[in-house]
Every structure is written in C-alpha cells, then in structure tokens.
C-alpha cells in the first residue's frame, strides 16, 4: 500500500513535466497514480492492524482532511473469507493548486509564473528556451530583470570586442561572472550564429569579448633587428600573432634563465615557452611557418612531449641539446625525478629522439636545462646560426 511519502516522491517527478505542459498550454490535471500496491486477502486476514494503520495514514493526508492534495479513489472489494471492504484503488490530484500545495512548491510556482511572464513580455523569443529549462527559470527567480538586460545587449551587439567590465549594461561586472552558466545557455540559444567557437569553454572567447590574454616574452638576439632600443619585451598573444618579425630563426626554451642567457645570434628571436606560457598558444601564429625553429627543452619525457606538440603545429621544428650525447656529458651535474607522462604515440619524433624519450621515461630521469653549461650551449647555437 502506497504511503503519503511515496505519493509525494512520485508527484515530485511530475514537477518539470507539469511546468512544461503549462507553458505549452496542455492539460495536466486531473492526474492519477494507479500503481499504489494491491491489497491481498491475506493482508486483510492476517495483518489487519498493520493495514489499518497504513490506511489511516493515507486518509489522514488526503484533500478531504487537509483542504488540498490528493484524493483516494476507493472501490468495494470482496474477499471470499473476509467479505467486502472499501479499499484504495488509485490516487488523484484534481488541480494544479492541490498539486503544488501538496508537494510544498507554492512559492516556486508563483515565482515561476512571475518570471515567465516577465521573460515572455521582454524577450518572447526565449519561449522555447523556457520550456526546455523551467527549473533554471526558478533557480534564477531574482535575477531575470538583469539577465534580460544582458541578453538584450548581446542581441544588439553579438560580438562586442570589449572587456566584460566595459559592457554598457547597468550592472556590476561580477554579475556576468557569477552567472556565466545561465547566461551562456541563454546566449547559445539567442545568438548561435555569433558564437566564435562552439567548442570554446571560456565565456569571453566564446562571445567575442576581450580577455586578459597570455603574454609572450621575446628577446631579439640580433642587434641589427632590435626595435629601437628594445631587445627584451612582452606582448599580448594577439599582438605576437600579428608580429611577423623580420628574422630567419626562432628559438624556444622551456626555462626562463636559459632564455635570458641565450647569446647574440644572427637573424634570431628567442621565445620563452615556460612560466605559464603554453606551447598550444602558438598554434595560430602563421608567420612561424616561415621560420627555422629550434626547441630546447629539459632532457626528460615531458620535454619530448612538448617537442612533439610543437612539431604538430610547425613540422620544421628542430631540437637542441635533447640527445644522449648531451645527457652523458652533463648527467654528473645532477639528475632529478622526471615528470611522469602516459604519452606513447609521439610520431613526430625522430628515431634517435624516440630512443632518448624511452630511456628517460623508463628511468624517470630529468636533466634540467640549467645543468648544461652555458659555454656549451653558446657554442652549439652559434654553430647552428652562424
């Protein structure tokens, strides 16, 4: 025999479908629960006291007693040994008022109606979004005036090219930041053709907003190519992508100090790939395809993973001092544990590089760039870029 608690659990499963049917103008009530547990003759005969307790609990919480909620539909059932009994056969909620009161969601219901009226008045194009997301409407009940402001702005300005703080919306900056999830859902629905990249997770990048870009630090290693008096500078990634610097060679180093200590080299720029600057940021730097690129990373498995990644963008990339000869020369300076990696299919590496990678990975060795003497590095680079 079903209990009031089980009736409520079942009724709560109707909450979202009920809201959606209301929005579509469909009739939802009266609504029945037909599977309430069949009462057998043995229960009447052997467990009459337990059965009566359950029935009392069921009747005590029905609409007739509380003024709202469910109705117990009874029928006379005749058993051979105990005779005729009036027993529950189904449960009915007659109206939405009975339903929302019984499940304890009157406030949520009134809030939903109010929010939906506001949305349909201000942005009727969100009707299908509301139908698909009625619970989100309730969750954001106190925010819809502001959410609508944001939506209206982006409808008129789908690609703002401003920082969030610069958007001319009468809201504090943190509102958008604190409500990114719901705003993203709304904008994806309203301006799907203006999404910069459907796979982009960053809110600012997804909706063509400016954002705090990573900076690229470069050193100009040829005095003939310096920018005025500048040879060491940092610039936003987007500026670096447009730089197209007039040099033949580009050197990337994993370590900041080795980057700073690189010698003067003819027609060469150095780029630091560490300190939070990820190699993946370089993938869209088209002018690098025209340069001779040298990557110098730590002698460990992670260094070769980064070399492989660099070659997936720029196949012409060569490695420097990432060989067994360098390892044997400087391993006495001190090895440290390497950074473990599960990478196996590094198909851009040469056979010799694969051998070194497997050796370092299996032994968990790491020879840091700083352990390689400066005079050795200077001689190698000058030989490469003579």
PDB file of C-alpha atoms in Angstrom, residues 45-343:
ATOM      1  CA  UNK A  45      -6.999 -11.601   7.154  1.00  0.00           C
ATOM      2  CA  UNK A  46      -3.573 -11.809   8.823  1.00  0.00           C
ATOM      3  CA  UNK A  47      -2.264  -8.226   9.113  1.00  0.00           C
ATOM      4  CA  UNK A  48      -5.437  -6.217   9.603  1.00  0.00           C
ATOM      5  CA  UNK A  49      -3.928  -3.944  12.269  1.00  0.00           C
ATOM      6  CA  UNK A  50      -0.893  -3.074  10.151  1.00  0.00           C
ATOM      7  CA  UNK A  51      -3.106  -2.497   7.126  1.00  0.00           C
ATOM      8  CA  UNK A  52      -5.453  -0.250   9.066  1.00  0.00           C
ATOM      9  CA  UNK A  53      -2.517   1.863  10.268  1.00  0.00           C
ATOM     10  CA  UNK A  54      -1.389   2.383   6.675  1.00  0.00           C
ATOM     11  CA  UNK A  55      -4.905   3.259   5.562  1.00  0.00           C
ATOM     12  CA  UNK A  56      -5.340   5.744   8.408  1.00  0.00           C
ATOM     13  CA  UNK A  57      -2.080   7.452   7.415  1.00  0.00           C
ATOM     14  CA  UNK A  58      -3.183   7.587   3.780  1.00  0.00           C
ATOM     15  CA  UNK A  59      -6.618   9.055   4.593  1.00  0.00           C
ATOM     16  CA  UNK A  60      -5.244  11.495   7.154  1.00  0.00           C
ATOM     17  CA  UNK A  61      -3.204  13.274   4.460  1.00  0.00           C
ATOM     18  CA  UNK A  62      -5.802  13.411   1.669  1.00  0.00           C
ATOM     19  CA  UNK A  63      -7.543  16.528   0.417  1.00  0.00           C
ATOM     20  CA  UNK A  64     -10.697  15.908   2.450  1.00  0.00           C
ATOM     21  CA  UNK A  65      -8.679  16.312   5.662  1.00  0.00           C
ATOM     22  CA  UNK A  66      -6.072  18.903   4.659  1.00  0.00           C
ATOM     23  CA  UNK A  67      -8.073  21.000   2.231  1.00  0.00           C
ATOM     24  CA  UNK A  68      -5.571  20.319  -0.567  1.00  0.00           C
ATOM     25  CA  UNK A  69      -3.625  17.433  -2.043  1.00  0.00           C
ATOM     26  CA  UNK A  70      -4.703  14.050  -3.329  1.00  0.00           C
ATOM     27  CA  UNK A  71      -7.999  12.195  -3.412  1.00  0.00           C
ATOM     28  CA  UNK A  72      -8.111   8.498  -2.594  1.00  0.00           C
ATOM     29  CA  UNK A  73     -10.297   6.650  -5.055  1.00  0.00           C
ATOM     30  CA  UNK A  74     -11.897   3.654  -3.329  1.00  0.00           C
ATOM     31  CA  UNK A  75     -13.798   0.645  -4.539  1.00  0.00           C
ATOM     32  CA  UNK A  76     -15.603  -2.150  -2.773  1.00  0.00           C
ATOM     33  CA  UNK A  77     -13.523  -5.294  -2.977  1.00  0.00           C
ATOM     34  CA  UNK A  78     -14.966  -8.611  -1.866  1.00  0.00           C
ATOM     35  CA  UNK A  79     -12.750 -11.333  -0.449  1.00  0.00           C
ATOM     36  CA  UNK A  80     -14.014 -14.873  -0.025  1.00  0.00           C
ATOM     37  CA  UNK A  81     -13.076 -15.179   3.628  1.00  0.00           C
ATOM     38  CA  UNK A  82     -13.440 -11.658   4.952  1.00  0.00           C
ATOM     39  CA  UNK A  83     -16.243 -10.235   2.853  1.00  0.00           C
ATOM     40  CA  UNK A  84     -16.491  -6.790   1.263  1.00  0.00           C
ATOM     41  CA  UNK A  85     -14.086  -3.903   2.032  1.00  0.00           C
ATOM     42  CA  UNK A  86     -13.830  -0.359   0.699  1.00  0.00           C
ATOM     43  CA  UNK A  87     -10.169  -0.148  -0.380  1.00  0.00           C
ATOM     44  CA  UNK A  88      -7.978   2.410  -2.240  1.00  0.00           C
ATOM     45  CA  UNK A  89      -7.547   1.740  -5.950  1.00  0.00           C
ATOM     46  CA  UNK A  90      -5.815   4.908  -7.173  1.00  0.00           C
ATOM     47  CA  UNK A  91      -4.749   8.411  -6.179  1.00  0.00           C
ATOM     48  CA  UNK A  92      -5.859  11.560  -7.994  1.00  0.00           C
ATOM     49  CA  UNK A  93      -4.647  15.176  -7.980  1.00  0.00           C
ATOM     50  CA  UNK A  94      -7.584  17.181  -9.302  1.00  0.00           C
ATOM     51  CA  UNK A  95      -5.918  20.551  -9.865  1.00  0.00           C
ATOM     52  CA  UNK A  96      -2.593  22.307 -10.019  1.00  0.00           C
ATOM     53  CA  UNK A  97      -3.483  24.106  -6.769  1.00  0.00           C
ATOM     54  CA  UNK A  98      -3.879  20.779  -4.989  1.00  0.00           C
ATOM     55  CA  UNK A  99      -0.663  19.532  -6.548  1.00  0.00           C
ATOM     56  CA  UNK A 100       1.687  22.443  -5.796  1.00  0.00           C
ATOM     57  CA  UNK A 101       0.377  22.760  -2.249  1.00  0.00           C
ATOM     58  CA  UNK A 102       0.880  19.066  -1.536  1.00  0.00           C
ATOM     59  CA  UNK A 103       4.468  18.942  -2.855  1.00  0.00           C
ATOM     60  CA  UNK A 104       5.325  22.161  -0.998  1.00  0.00           C
ATOM     61  CA  UNK A 105       6.154  24.273  -4.046  1.00  0.00           C
ATOM     62  CA  UNK A 106       3.616  27.090  -3.928  1.00  0.00           C
ATOM     63  CA  UNK A 107       6.326  29.758  -3.676  1.00  0.00           C
ATOM     64  CA  UNK A 108       8.268  28.196  -6.546  1.00  0.00           C
ATOM     65  CA  UNK A 109       5.114  28.025  -8.665  1.00  0.00           C
ATOM     66  CA  UNK A 110       4.193  31.675  -8.144  1.00  0.00           C
ATOM     67  CA  UNK A 111       7.812  32.660  -8.762  1.00  0.00           C
ATOM     68  CA  UNK A 112       7.862  30.661 -11.974  1.00  0.00           C
ATOM     69  CA  UNK A 113       4.675  32.272 -13.261  1.00  0.00           C
ATOM     70  CA  UNK A 114       6.000  35.748 -12.431  1.00  0.00           C
ATOM     71  CA  UNK A 115       9.409  35.118 -14.024  1.00  0.00           C
ATOM     72  CA  UNK A 116       7.903  33.560 -17.129  1.00  0.00           C
ATOM     73  CA  UNK A 117       5.523  36.486 -17.595  1.00  0.00           C
ATOM     74  CA  UNK A 118       8.459  38.891 -17.393  1.00  0.00           C
ATOM     75  CA  UNK A 119      10.542  36.844 -19.855  1.00  0.00           C
ATOM     76  CA  UNK A 120       7.712  36.463 -22.366  1.00  0.00           C
ATOM     77  CA  UNK A 121       6.952  40.183 -22.176  1.00  0.00           C
ATOM     78  CA  UNK A 122      10.565  41.309 -22.564  1.00  0.00           C
ATOM     79  CA  UNK A 123      12.075  38.523 -24.690  1.00  0.00           C
ATOM     80  CA  UNK A 124       9.348  36.375 -26.255  1.00  0.00           C
ATOM     81  CA  UNK A 125      11.993  34.667 -28.423  1.00  0.00           C
ATOM     82  CA  UNK A 126      13.024  32.788 -25.261  1.00  0.00           C
ATOM     83  CA  UNK A 127       9.761  30.820 -25.137  1.00  0.00           C
ATOM     84  CA  UNK A 128      11.319  27.523 -26.271  1.00  0.00           C
ATOM     85  CA  UNK A 129      14.313  28.061 -24.002  1.00  0.00           C
ATOM     86  CA  UNK A 130      11.974  28.467 -21.019  1.00  0.00           C
ATOM     87  CA  UNK A 131      10.077  25.308 -21.997  1.00  0.00           C
ATOM     88  CA  UNK A 132      13.363  23.387 -22.046  1.00  0.00           C
ATOM     89  CA  UNK A 133      14.690  24.968 -18.841  1.00  0.00           C
ATOM     90  CA  UNK A 134      11.798  25.647 -16.435  1.00  0.00           C
ATOM     91  CA  UNK A 135      13.816  24.686 -13.360  1.00  0.00           C
ATOM     92  CA  UNK A 136      16.574  27.124 -14.356  1.00  0.00           C
ATOM     93  CA  UNK A 137      13.928  29.845 -14.537  1.00  0.00           C
ATOM     94  CA  UNK A 138      13.002  29.133 -10.903  1.00  0.00           C
ATOM     95  CA  UNK A 139      16.611  28.868  -9.743  1.00  0.00           C
ATOM     96  CA  UNK A 140      17.259  32.392 -11.043  1.00  0.00           C
ATOM     97  CA  UNK A 141      13.987  33.915  -9.872  1.00  0.00           C
ATOM     98  CA  UNK A 142      15.508  37.148  -8.501  1.00  0.00           C
ATOM     99  CA  UNK A 143      17.833  37.713 -11.473  1.00  0.00           C
ATOM    100  CA  UNK A 144      15.624  37.865 -14.522  1.00  0.00           C
ATOM    101  CA  UNK A 145      15.496  41.639 -14.866  1.00  0.00           C
ATOM    102  CA  UNK A 146      19.304  41.681 -15.021  1.00  0.00           C
ATOM    103  CA  UNK A 147      19.598  38.534 -17.149  1.00  0.00           C
ATOM    104  CA  UNK A 148      17.219  40.065 -19.685  1.00  0.00           C
ATOM    105  CA  UNK A 149      19.383  43.203 -19.816  1.00  0.00           C
ATOM    106  CA  UNK A 150      22.409  41.096 -20.678  1.00  0.00           C
ATOM    107  CA  UNK A 151      20.514  39.152 -23.343  1.00  0.00           C
ATOM    108  CA  UNK A 152      19.148  42.305 -24.966  1.00  0.00           C
ATOM    109  CA  UNK A 153      22.614  43.821 -25.165  1.00  0.00           C
ATOM    110  CA  UNK A 154      24.119  40.768 -26.869  1.00  0.00           C
ATOM    111  CA  UNK A 155      21.200  40.539 -29.295  1.00  0.00           C
ATOM    112  CA  UNK A 156      22.045  44.057 -30.463  1.00  0.00           C
ATOM    113  CA  UNK A 157      25.819  43.590 -30.119  1.00  0.00           C
ATOM    114  CA  UNK A 158      26.562  39.897 -30.729  1.00  0.00           C
ATOM    115  CA  UNK A 159      30.331  40.441 -30.997  1.00  0.00           C
ATOM    116  CA  UNK A 160      31.181  43.281 -28.622  1.00  0.00           C
ATOM    117  CA  UNK A 161      35.015  43.123 -28.655  1.00  0.00           C
ATOM    118  CA  UNK A 162      35.020  44.727 -25.198  1.00  0.00           C
ATOM    119  CA  UNK A 163      36.074  43.536 -21.784  1.00  0.00           C
ATOM    120  CA  UNK A 164      33.151  42.395 -19.626  1.00  0.00           C
ATOM    121  CA  UNK A 165      33.745  45.417 -17.400  1.00  0.00           C
ATOM    122  CA  UNK A 166      33.347  47.732 -20.401  1.00  0.00           C
ATOM    123  CA  UNK A 167      29.933  46.442 -21.487  1.00  0.00           C
ATOM    124  CA  UNK A 168      27.431  49.343 -21.358  1.00  0.00           C
ATOM    125  CA  UNK A 169      24.952  47.428 -19.224  1.00  0.00           C
ATOM    126  CA  UNK A 170      23.705  48.887 -15.958  1.00  0.00           C
ATOM    127  CA  UNK A 171      25.095  46.012 -13.902  1.00  0.00           C
ATOM    128  CA  UNK A 172      28.213  45.462 -11.864  1.00  0.00           C
ATOM    129  CA  UNK A 173      30.957  43.448 -13.561  1.00  0.00           C
ATOM    130  CA  UNK A 174      30.639  40.485 -11.237  1.00  0.00           C
ATOM    131  CA  UNK A 175      27.022  39.803 -12.240  1.00  0.00           C
ATOM    132  CA  UNK A 176      28.038  38.269 -15.561  1.00  0.00           C
ATOM    133  CA  UNK A 177      30.998  36.458 -13.998  1.00  0.00           C
ATOM    134  CA  UNK A 178      28.828  34.993 -11.223  1.00  0.00           C
ATOM    135  CA  UNK A 179      26.066  33.909 -13.627  1.00  0.00           C
ATOM    136  CA  UNK A 180      28.097  32.652 -16.572  1.00  0.00           C
ATOM    137  CA  UNK A 181      26.383  29.258 -16.701  1.00  0.00           C
ATOM    138  CA  UNK A 182      22.842  30.538 -17.202  1.00  0.00           C
ATOM    139  CA  UNK A 183      23.941  33.444 -19.409  1.00  0.00           C
ATOM    140  CA  UNK A 184      25.898  31.054 -21.614  1.00  0.00           C
ATOM    141  CA  UNK A 185      22.807  28.871 -22.005  1.00  0.00           C
ATOM    142  CA  UNK A 186      20.702  31.902 -22.903  1.00  0.00           C
ATOM    143  CA  UNK A 187      23.187  33.328 -25.407  1.00  0.00           C
ATOM    144  CA  UNK A 188      23.776  29.966 -27.043  1.00  0.00           C
ATOM    145  CA  UNK A 189      20.036  29.881 -27.699  1.00  0.00           C
ATOM    146  CA  UNK A 190      19.653  33.520 -28.758  1.00  0.00           C
ATOM    147  CA  UNK A 191      22.771  34.127 -30.868  1.00  0.00           C
ATOM    148  CA  UNK A 192      24.032  30.710 -32.036  1.00  0.00           C
ATOM    149  CA  UNK A 193      25.462  32.128 -35.277  1.00  0.00           C
ATOM    150  CA  UNK A 194      27.618  34.613 -33.376  1.00  0.00           C
ATOM    151  CA  UNK A 195      29.431  32.085 -31.203  1.00  0.00           C
ATOM    152  CA  UNK A 196      33.088  32.416 -32.070  1.00  0.00           C
ATOM    153  CA  UNK A 197      33.876  28.749 -31.411  1.00  0.00           C
ATOM    154  CA  UNK A 198      31.252  26.225 -30.271  1.00  0.00           C
ATOM    155  CA  UNK A 199      33.949  24.203 -28.504  1.00  0.00           C
ATOM    156  CA  UNK A 200      35.335  27.188 -26.596  1.00  0.00           C
ATOM    157  CA  UNK A 201      34.746  26.981 -22.859  1.00  0.00           C
ATOM    158  CA  UNK A 202      35.958  30.473 -21.975  1.00  0.00           C
ATOM    159  CA  UNK A 203      32.968  32.827 -21.794  1.00  0.00           C
ATOM    160  CA  UNK A 204      34.876  35.820 -23.158  1.00  0.00           C
ATOM    161  CA  UNK A 205      36.382  33.916 -26.068  1.00  0.00           C
ATOM    162  CA  UNK A 206      33.088  32.212 -26.894  1.00  0.00           C
ATOM    163  CA  UNK A 207      31.205  35.514 -27.278  1.00  0.00           C
ATOM    164  CA  UNK A 208      33.921  37.683 -28.842  1.00  0.00           C
ATOM    165  CA  UNK A 209      34.787  39.618 -25.717  1.00  0.00           C
ATOM    166  CA  UNK A 210      38.208  40.883 -24.877  1.00  0.00           C
ATOM    167  CA  UNK A 211      40.029  38.955 -22.170  1.00  0.00           C
ATOM    168  CA  UNK A 212      43.279  39.039 -20.251  1.00  0.00           C
ATOM    169  CA  UNK A 213      45.471  37.368 -22.820  1.00  0.00           C
ATOM    170  CA  UNK A 214      48.617  35.434 -22.013  1.00  0.00           C
ATOM    171  CA  UNK A 215      51.733  37.426 -22.753  1.00  0.00           C
ATOM    172  CA  UNK A 216      54.623  36.221 -24.860  1.00  0.00           C
ATOM    173  CA  UNK A 217      58.111  37.204 -23.809  1.00  0.00           C
ATOM    174  CA  UNK A 218      60.641  37.567 -26.607  1.00  0.00           C
ATOM    175  CA  UNK A 219      64.295  38.507 -26.908  1.00  0.00           C
ATOM    176  CA  UNK A 220      65.811  39.849 -30.095  1.00  0.00           C
ATOM    177  CA  UNK A 221      69.213  38.191 -30.307  1.00  0.00           C
ATOM    178  CA  UNK A 222      70.455  40.152 -33.341  1.00  0.00           C
ATOM    179  CA  UNK A 223      71.409  43.748 -32.573  1.00  0.00           C
ATOM    180  CA  UNK A 224      70.636  44.677 -36.180  1.00  0.00           C
ATOM    181  CA  UNK A 225      66.970  43.777 -35.669  1.00  0.00           C
ATOM    182  CA  UNK A 226      66.180  45.415 -32.335  1.00  0.00           C
ATOM    183  CA  UNK A 227      63.063  47.560 -32.090  1.00  0.00           C
ATOM    184  CA  UNK A 228      64.514  50.970 -31.414  1.00  0.00           C
ATOM    185  CA  UNK A 229      66.386  50.318 -28.185  1.00  0.00           C
ATOM    186  CA  UNK A 230      64.252  47.307 -27.249  1.00  0.00           C
ATOM    187  CA  UNK A 231      65.610  43.767 -27.317  1.00  0.00           C
ATOM    188  CA  UNK A 232      63.580  42.160 -24.492  1.00  0.00           C
ATOM    189  CA  UNK A 233      59.823  42.673 -24.336  1.00  0.00           C
ATOM    190  CA  UNK A 234      56.499  41.032 -23.545  1.00  0.00           C
ATOM    191  CA  UNK A 235      53.348  41.443 -25.584  1.00  0.00           C
ATOM    192  CA  UNK A 236      49.804  40.017 -25.733  1.00  0.00           C
ATOM    193  CA  UNK A 237      49.383  36.837 -27.699  1.00  0.00           C
ATOM    194  CA  UNK A 238      47.172  38.507 -30.333  1.00  0.00           C
ATOM    195  CA  UNK A 239      49.916  41.080 -30.992  1.00  0.00           C
ATOM    196  CA  UNK A 240      52.504  38.310 -31.211  1.00  0.00           C
ATOM    197  CA  UNK A 241      50.333  36.544 -33.785  1.00  0.00           C
ATOM    198  CA  UNK A 242      50.436  39.691 -35.937  1.00  0.00           C
ATOM    199  CA  UNK A 243      54.118  40.464 -35.354  1.00  0.00           C
ATOM    200  CA  UNK A 244      55.676  38.657 -38.368  1.00  0.00           C
ATOM    201  CA  UNK A 245      59.126  39.605 -37.119  1.00  0.00           C
ATOM    202  CA  UNK A 246      61.858  40.031 -39.714  1.00  0.00           C
ATOM    203  CA  UNK A 247      64.141  37.189 -38.685  1.00  0.00           C
ATOM    204  CA  UNK A 248      65.155  33.812 -40.075  1.00  0.00           C
ATOM    205  CA  UNK A 249      65.378  31.811 -36.840  1.00  0.00           C
ATOM    206  CA  UNK A 250      63.244  31.387 -33.709  1.00  0.00           C
ATOM    207  CA  UNK A 251      64.498  29.641 -30.562  1.00  0.00           C
ATOM    208  CA  UNK A 252      62.075  28.377 -27.890  1.00  0.00           C
ATOM    209  CA  UNK A 253      63.336  27.428 -24.455  1.00  0.00           C
ATOM    210  CA  UNK A 254      61.468  25.764 -21.614  1.00  0.00           C
ATOM    211  CA  UNK A 255      63.413  27.508 -18.841  1.00  0.00           C
ATOM    212  CA  UNK A 256      63.396  31.242 -18.174  1.00  0.00           C
ATOM    213  CA  UNK A 257      67.055  31.559 -17.203  1.00  0.00           C
ATOM    214  CA  UNK A 258      68.310  29.714 -20.268  1.00  0.00           C
ATOM    215  CA  UNK A 259      66.081  32.004 -22.344  1.00  0.00           C
ATOM    216  CA  UNK A 260      67.634  35.069 -20.722  1.00  0.00           C
ATOM    217  CA  UNK A 261      71.174  33.747 -21.180  1.00  0.00           C
ATOM    218  CA  UNK A 262      70.972  32.899 -24.873  1.00  0.00           C
ATOM    219  CA  UNK A 263      73.862  34.510 -26.793  1.00  0.00           C
ATOM    220  CA  UNK A 264      73.584  37.049 -29.598  1.00  0.00           C
ATOM    221  CA  UNK A 265      72.659  35.184 -32.764  1.00  0.00           C
ATOM    222  CA  UNK A 266      72.291  36.372 -36.317  1.00  0.00           C
ATOM    223  CA  UNK A 267      68.688  36.966 -37.510  1.00  0.00           C
ATOM    224  CA  UNK A 268      67.255  35.229 -34.431  1.00  0.00           C
ATOM    225  CA  UNK A 269      64.434  35.802 -31.959  1.00  0.00           C
ATOM    226  CA  UNK A 270      64.045  33.832 -28.722  1.00  0.00           C
ATOM    227  CA  UNK A 271      60.660  32.939 -27.232  1.00  0.00           C
ATOM    228  CA  UNK A 272      60.169  31.727 -23.676  1.00  0.00           C
ATOM    229  CA  UNK A 273      57.713  28.848 -23.525  1.00  0.00           C
ATOM    230  CA  UNK A 274      57.588  28.480 -19.750  1.00  0.00           C
ATOM    231  CA  UNK A 275      56.167  30.458 -16.822  1.00  0.00           C
ATOM    232  CA  UNK A 276      52.573  29.750 -17.720  1.00  0.00           C
ATOM    233  CA  UNK A 277      53.038  30.301 -21.459  1.00  0.00           C
ATOM    234  CA  UNK A 278      51.757  27.148 -23.135  1.00  0.00           C
ATOM    235  CA  UNK A 279      53.058  25.858 -26.442  1.00  0.00           C
ATOM    236  CA  UNK A 280      49.445  25.419 -27.588  1.00  0.00           C
ATOM    237  CA  UNK A 281      49.117  29.213 -27.698  1.00  0.00           C
ATOM    238  CA  UNK A 282      51.463  29.245 -30.695  1.00  0.00           C
ATOM    239  CA  UNK A 283      49.259  27.129 -32.958  1.00  0.00           C
ATOM    240  CA  UNK A 284      47.730  30.152 -34.713  1.00  0.00           C
ATOM    241  CA  UNK A 285      50.960  32.109 -35.240  1.00  0.00           C
ATOM    242  CA  UNK A 286      51.024  31.720 -39.014  1.00  0.00           C
ATOM    243  CA  UNK A 287      54.270  33.585 -39.636  1.00  0.00           C
ATOM    244  CA  UNK A 288      56.192  30.963 -37.650  1.00  0.00           C
ATOM    245  CA  UNK A 289      55.662  28.527 -40.536  1.00  0.00           C
ATOM    246  CA  UNK A 290      58.192  30.581 -42.468  1.00  0.00           C
ATOM    247  CA  UNK A 291      60.930  30.409 -39.793  1.00  0.00           C
ATOM    248  CA  UNK A 292      63.581  27.905 -38.851  1.00  0.00           C
ATOM    249  CA  UNK A 293      62.533  26.886 -35.335  1.00  0.00           C
ATOM    250  CA  UNK A 294      64.671  25.307 -32.638  1.00  0.00           C
ATOM    251  CA  UNK A 295      63.143  23.934 -29.446  1.00  0.00           C
ATOM    252  CA  UNK A 296      65.329  23.456 -26.369  1.00  0.00           C
ATOM    253  CA  UNK A 297      63.576  21.673 -23.553  1.00  0.00           C
ATOM    254  CA  UNK A 298      64.608  19.759 -20.451  1.00  0.00           C
ATOM    255  CA  UNK A 299      66.026  16.305 -21.071  1.00  0.00           C
ATOM    256  CA  UNK A 300      63.056  14.412 -19.679  1.00  0.00           C
ATOM    257  CA  UNK A 301      59.973  12.714 -21.080  1.00  0.00           C
ATOM    258  CA  UNK A 302      57.882  15.866 -20.674  1.00  0.00           C
ATOM    259  CA  UNK A 303      60.381  17.853 -22.729  1.00  0.00           C
ATOM    260  CA  UNK A 304      59.915  15.461 -25.648  1.00  0.00           C
ATOM    261  CA  UNK A 305      56.124  15.629 -25.324  1.00  0.00           C
ATOM    262  CA  UNK A 306      56.402  19.409 -25.736  1.00  0.00           C
ATOM    263  CA  UNK A 307      58.754  18.965 -28.703  1.00  0.00           C
ATOM    264  CA  UNK A 308      56.208  16.638 -30.311  1.00  0.00           C
ATOM    265  CA  UNK A 309      53.414  19.138 -29.652  1.00  0.00           C
ATOM    266  CA  UNK A 310      55.447  21.920 -31.228  1.00  0.00           C
ATOM    267  CA  UNK A 311      56.017  19.822 -34.364  1.00  0.00           C
ATOM    268  CA  UNK A 312      52.303  19.117 -34.734  1.00  0.00           C
ATOM    269  CA  UNK A 313      51.946  22.872 -35.320  1.00  0.00           C
ATOM    270  CA  UNK A 314      55.277  23.523 -37.006  1.00  0.00           C
ATOM    271  CA  UNK A 315      56.804  20.371 -38.551  1.00  0.00           C
ATOM    272  CA  UNK A 316      60.082  22.118 -39.331  1.00  0.00           C
ATOM    273  CA  UNK A 317      60.966  22.417 -35.610  1.00  0.00           C
ATOM    274  CA  UNK A 318      64.376  21.005 -34.679  1.00  0.00           C
ATOM    275  CA  UNK A 319      65.553  20.060 -31.190  1.00  0.00           C
ATOM    276  CA  UNK A 320      68.691  21.316 -29.462  1.00  0.00           C
ATOM    277  CA  UNK A 321      70.673  19.541 -26.728  1.00  0.00           C
ATOM    278  CA  UNK A 322      67.978  16.889 -26.331  1.00  0.00           C
ATOM    279  CA  UNK A 323      70.184  13.910 -27.210  1.00  0.00           C
ATOM    280  CA  UNK A 324      72.162  11.167 -25.465  1.00  0.00           C
ATOM    281  CA  UNK A 325      75.459  12.938 -26.074  1.00  0.00           C
ATOM    282  CA  UNK A 326      74.314  15.948 -24.047  1.00  0.00           C
ATOM    283  CA  UNK A 327      72.824  13.681 -21.392  1.00  0.00           C
ATOM    284  CA  UNK A 328      76.071  11.722 -20.962  1.00  0.00           C
ATOM    285  CA  UNK A 329      78.141  14.921 -20.824  1.00  0.00           C
ATOM    286  CA  UNK A 330      76.128  16.573 -18.051  1.00  0.00           C
ATOM    287  CA  UNK A 331      74.371  13.811 -16.106  1.00  0.00           C
ATOM    288  CA  UNK A 332      77.089  14.142 -13.478  1.00  0.00           C
ATOM    289  CA  UNK A 333      75.805  17.649 -12.710  1.00  0.00           C
ATOM    290  CA  UNK A 334      72.782  16.015 -11.043  1.00  0.00           C
ATOM    291  CA  UNK A 335      69.595  14.307 -12.153  1.00  0.00           C
ATOM    292  CA  UNK A 336      66.169  14.837 -10.617  1.00  0.00           C
ATOM    293  CA  UNK A 337      62.962  12.782 -10.975  1.00  0.00           C
ATOM    294  CA  UNK A 338      61.164  13.474 -14.236  1.00  0.00           C
ATOM    295  CA  UNK A 339      57.555  14.468 -14.721  1.00  0.00           C
ATOM    296  CA  UNK A 340      55.636  11.279 -15.480  1.00  0.00           C
ATOM    297  CA  UNK A 341      53.657  11.034 -18.692  1.00  0.00           C
ATOM    298  CA  UNK A 342      51.416   8.420 -20.287  1.00  0.00           C
ATOM    299  CA  UNK A 343      52.235   9.660 -23.784  1.00  0.00           C
TER     300      UNK A 343
END
